Amino acid sequence: MLKDQLCNYIEKKQVLSIDSVIKELGISPSSVYRFIKDESLERVSKGVYVKSNLWNDEMNLLSKRTSVAVFSHESALLLHNLTDREPSSLTVTVPSTYNASSLIKTGVRVFYIKPDFLGIGKTNLMSLEGNLVPSYDLERTICDILRSRSQIDVQVVFGALKAYVKRKDKRLDILSDYAKKFRISKLISQYLGVLL
């Protein structure tokens, strides 16, 4: 019964987070560790395990490990098909109150933002492996890359802007609204004025 419960959990979530299992299913830590050992699960980070035969979806695993992280900047560009360059590392945004040292140690590129702004444009997108992960919508992604343009390859920025302008699903009204919130309206006008 316990084994079936845990097998169903890992099938559904594709990952086993010890803390989540204890909270959601009310299973004792010792039982969870016994299951991990019996099933030969592979440790991907502290307290997070996957089936050893499961092809790892880095974005999915990171989103399970750190619930406050939102895929942004180059990672979001990739999810929105606004770039053909796969970033050298995953890029996330976290609240400025969050200690992201464990993410940075694993090679994740971290951007910080005031907690009030973290949820603006937040959505769920399909990772390249087909799992839903937290990310930002098109318009927030455009705002982010322009706000951080000095830290992003200029070809990536211009390529993304050109691709955005050609998109049929672009929402310029939403982009304008976000630009006001982030105080970059003039910057958006300068860049998009040339392309539109």
Tab-separated table of C-alpha atoms in Angstrom:
chain	number	residue	atom	x	y	z
A	1	MET	CA	0.000	0.000	0.000
A	2	LEU	CA	2.741	2.449	1.026
A	3	LYS	CA	4.932	1.422	-1.905
A	4	ASP	CA	1.990	1.837	-4.323
A	5	GLN	CA	1.298	5.293	-2.920
A	6	LEU	CA	4.902	6.366	-3.447
A	7	CYS	CA	5.094	4.750	-6.908
A	8	ASN	CA	1.943	6.625	-7.980
A	9	TYR	CA	3.371	9.843	-6.557
A	10	ILE	CA	6.654	9.566	-8.459
A	11	GLU	CA	4.828	8.558	-11.678
A	12	LYS	CA	2.588	11.620	-11.435
A	13	LYS	CA	5.239	14.167	-10.398
A	14	GLN	CA	8.245	12.518	-12.127
A	15	VAL	CA	10.267	13.501	-9.110
A	16	LEU	CA	10.225	12.636	-5.434
A	17	SER	CA	10.797	15.496	-3.029
A	18	ILE	CA	11.149	14.123	0.488
A	19	ASP	CA	9.615	17.204	2.130
A	20	SER	CA	6.649	17.203	-0.270
A	21	VAL	CA	5.962	13.492	0.244
A	22	ILE	CA	6.029	13.870	4.019
A	23	LYS	CA	3.650	16.861	3.880
A	24	GLU	CA	1.295	15.656	1.128
A	25	LEU	CA	1.085	11.953	1.930
A	26	GLY	CA	1.918	11.969	5.629
A	27	ILE	CA	4.497	9.216	5.221
A	28	SER	CA	7.303	8.954	7.764
A	29	PRO	CA	10.792	10.007	6.654
A	30	SER	CA	12.212	6.547	7.392
A	31	SER	CA	9.629	4.934	5.078
A	32	VAL	CA	10.446	7.421	2.325
A	33	TYR	CA	14.185	6.733	2.642
A	34	ARG	CA	13.549	2.974	2.591
A	35	PHE	CA	11.521	3.400	-0.629
A	36	ILE	CA	14.321	5.487	-2.180
A	37	LYS	CA	16.851	2.761	-1.361
A	38	ASP	CA	14.603	-0.140	-2.474
A	39	GLU	CA	13.749	1.547	-5.789
A	40	SER	CA	17.345	2.712	-6.403
A	41	LEU	CA	16.229	6.286	-7.015
A	42	GLU	CA	18.862	8.751	-8.148
A	43	ARG	CA	19.583	11.837	-6.040
A	44	VAL	CA	19.509	15.005	-8.151
A	45	SER	CA	19.764	17.508	-5.304
A	46	LYS	CA	19.265	17.694	-1.567
A	47	GLY	CA	16.018	15.873	-0.781
A	48	VAL	CA	15.055	15.400	-4.449
A	49	TYR	CA	15.157	12.032	-6.233
A	50	VAL	CA	14.157	10.633	-9.633
A	51	LYS	CA	13.984	7.189	-11.171
A	52	SER	CA	17.456	6.334	-12.390
A	53	ASN	CA	16.127	5.448	-15.853
A	54	LEU	CA	14.233	8.740	-16.215
A	55	TRP	CA	15.799	11.214	-18.604
A	56	ASN	CA	16.302	14.301	-16.486
A	57	ASP	CA	14.435	17.472	-17.361
A	58	GLU	CA	16.642	20.089	-15.701
A	59	MET	CA	13.936	22.743	-15.720
A	60	ASN	CA	11.349	20.430	-14.198
A	61	LEU	CA	13.767	19.243	-11.523
A	62	LEU	CA	14.784	22.794	-10.653
A	63	SER	CA	11.154	23.905	-10.410
A	64	LYS	CA	10.422	21.023	-8.027
A	65	ARG	CA	13.491	21.817	-5.943
A	66	THR	CA	12.901	25.565	-5.654
A	67	SER	CA	9.272	26.613	-5.765
A	68	VAL	CA	9.998	30.370	-5.765
A	69	ALA	CA	12.216	30.333	-8.872
A	70	VAL	CA	10.630	31.446	-12.155
A	71	PHE	CA	12.375	30.712	-15.459
A	72	SER	CA	13.221	34.038	-17.045
A	73	HIS	CA	15.553	35.873	-19.396
A	74	GLU	CA	17.379	33.458	-21.757
A	75	SER	CA	15.544	30.389	-20.403
A	76	ALA	CA	12.171	32.063	-21.009
A	77	LEU	CA	13.296	33.165	-24.490
A	78	LEU	CA	14.007	29.523	-25.292
A	79	LEU	CA	10.619	28.365	-23.950
A	80	HIS	CA	8.871	31.015	-26.076
A	81	ASN	CA	10.914	30.139	-29.190
A	82	LEU	CA	12.313	33.667	-29.281
A	83	THR	CA	15.870	32.372	-29.613
A	84	ASP	CA	17.551	29.406	-31.214
A	85	ARG	CA	20.475	29.551	-28.784
A	86	GLU	CA	20.270	27.234	-25.830
A	87	PRO	CA	21.611	29.154	-22.835
A	88	SER	CA	24.792	27.840	-21.246
A	89	SER	CA	22.991	27.776	-17.896
A	90	LEU	CA	19.411	27.934	-16.686
A	91	THR	CA	18.231	31.436	-15.849
A	92	VAL	CA	15.707	32.163	-13.111
A	93	THR	CA	14.278	35.111	-11.229
A	94	VAL	CA	13.736	34.886	-7.486
A	95	PRO	CA	12.509	37.381	-4.890
A	96	SER	CA	15.238	39.620	-3.474
A	97	THR	CA	14.492	38.161	-0.035
A	98	TYR	CA	15.435	34.632	-1.170
A	99	ASN	CA	18.861	33.114	-0.476
A	100	ALA	CA	19.776	31.623	-3.855
A	101	SER	CA	23.300	30.502	-2.954
A	102	SER	CA	22.418	26.832	-3.511
A	103	LEU	CA	21.139	27.657	-7.016
A	104	ILE	CA	24.222	29.679	-7.859
A	105	LYS	CA	26.490	26.848	-6.656
A	106	THR	CA	24.810	24.495	-9.146
A	107	GLY	CA	25.462	26.883	-12.044
A	108	VAL	CA	22.027	28.497	-12.286
A	109	ARG	CA	22.089	32.154	-13.286
A	110	VAL	CA	19.945	34.105	-10.827
A	111	PHE	CA	18.244	37.476	-11.179
A	112	TYR	CA	16.649	39.110	-8.150
A	113	ILE	CA	13.524	41.234	-8.027
A	114	LYS	CA	11.341	42.820	-5.369
A	115	PRO	CA	8.794	40.253	-4.151
A	116	ASP	CA	5.903	42.472	-5.345
A	117	PHE	CA	7.121	42.168	-8.945
A	118	LEU	CA	7.821	38.418	-8.988
A	119	GLY	CA	4.264	37.454	-9.979
A	120	ILE	CA	3.868	39.940	-12.847
A	121	GLY	CA	3.427	37.925	-16.034
A	122	LYS	CA	4.040	34.602	-14.288
A	123	THR	CA	2.623	31.604	-16.118
A	124	ASN	CA	3.403	27.947	-16.747
A	125	LEU	CA	5.062	26.851	-19.983
A	126	MET	CA	6.101	23.487	-21.395
A	127	SER	CA	9.762	22.690	-20.919
A	128	LEU	CA	11.622	21.267	-23.894
A	129	GLU	CA	10.890	17.807	-22.465
A	130	GLY	CA	7.138	18.473	-22.157
A	131	ASN	CA	6.719	19.286	-18.464
A	132	LEU	CA	4.964	22.389	-17.161
A	133	VAL	CA	7.381	24.769	-15.456
A	134	PRO	CA	6.925	28.280	-14.022
A	135	SER	CA	8.054	30.967	-16.419
A	136	TYR	CA	7.095	34.429	-17.606
A	137	ASP	CA	4.815	35.319	-20.495
A	138	LEU	CA	6.152	36.855	-23.710
A	139	GLU	CA	5.744	40.437	-22.610
A	140	ARG	CA	7.397	40.018	-19.214
A	141	THR	CA	10.261	38.182	-20.916
A	142	ILE	CA	10.789	41.116	-23.294
A	143	CYS	CA	10.793	43.528	-20.349
A	144	ASP	CA	13.289	41.355	-18.471
A	145	ILE	CA	15.785	41.118	-21.321
A	146	LEU	CA	15.644	44.869	-21.912
A	147	ARG	CA	16.013	45.640	-18.202
A	148	SER	CA	19.038	43.306	-18.057
A	149	ARG	CA	20.388	44.050	-21.553
A	150	SER	CA	23.897	44.811	-20.283
A	151	GLN	CA	24.133	41.240	-18.937
A	152	ILE	CA	22.805	39.498	-22.057
A	153	ASP	CA	24.475	39.031	-25.449
A	154	VAL	CA	23.360	41.880	-27.717
A	155	GLN	CA	22.581	39.441	-30.564
A	156	VAL	CA	20.252	37.499	-28.274
A	157	VAL	CA	18.445	40.701	-27.259
A	158	PHE	CA	17.955	41.969	-30.822
A	159	GLY	CA	17.090	38.523	-32.157
A	160	ALA	CA	14.423	38.120	-29.474
A	161	LEU	CA	12.962	41.566	-30.156
A	162	LYS	CA	12.785	40.882	-33.902
A	163	ALA	CA	11.131	37.508	-33.268
A	164	TYR	CA	8.644	39.074	-30.816
A	165	VAL	CA	7.588	41.778	-33.281
A	166	LYS	CA	6.827	39.097	-35.911
A	167	ARG	CA	4.682	37.033	-33.519
A	168	LYS	CA	0.938	37.009	-34.093
A	169	ASP	CA	0.297	36.385	-30.386
A	170	LYS	CA	2.177	39.483	-29.191
A	171	ARG	CA	0.174	41.740	-26.873
A	172	LEU	CA	1.526	45.251	-27.157
A	173	ASP	CA	-1.020	46.603	-24.666
A	174	ILE	CA	0.226	44.172	-22.009
A	175	LEU	CA	3.844	44.982	-22.907
A	176	SER	CA	3.074	48.675	-22.429
A	177	ASP	CA	1.425	47.961	-19.063
A	178	TYR	CA	4.421	45.927	-17.843
A	179	ALA	CA	6.830	48.577	-19.144
A	180	LYS	CA	5.071	51.193	-16.993
A	181	LYS	CA	5.268	48.955	-13.918
A	182	PHE	CA	8.987	48.358	-14.456
A	183	ARG	CA	9.575	51.996	-15.463
A	184	ILE	CA	11.048	51.147	-18.846
A	185	SER	CA	8.365	52.615	-21.146
A	186	LYS	CA	10.865	54.907	-22.873
A	187	LEU	CA	13.300	52.025	-23.387
A	188	ILE	CA	10.572	49.802	-24.886
A	189	SER	CA	9.547	52.626	-27.222
A	190	GLN	CA	13.141	53.168	-28.365
A	191	TYR	CA	13.752	49.520	-29.185
A	192	LEU	CA	10.379	48.558	-30.617
A	193	GLY	CA	9.875	51.869	-32.433
A	194	VAL	CA	12.625	50.856	-34.841
A	195	LEU	CA	11.235	47.341	-35.377
A	196	LEU	CA	7.484	47.994	-35.668
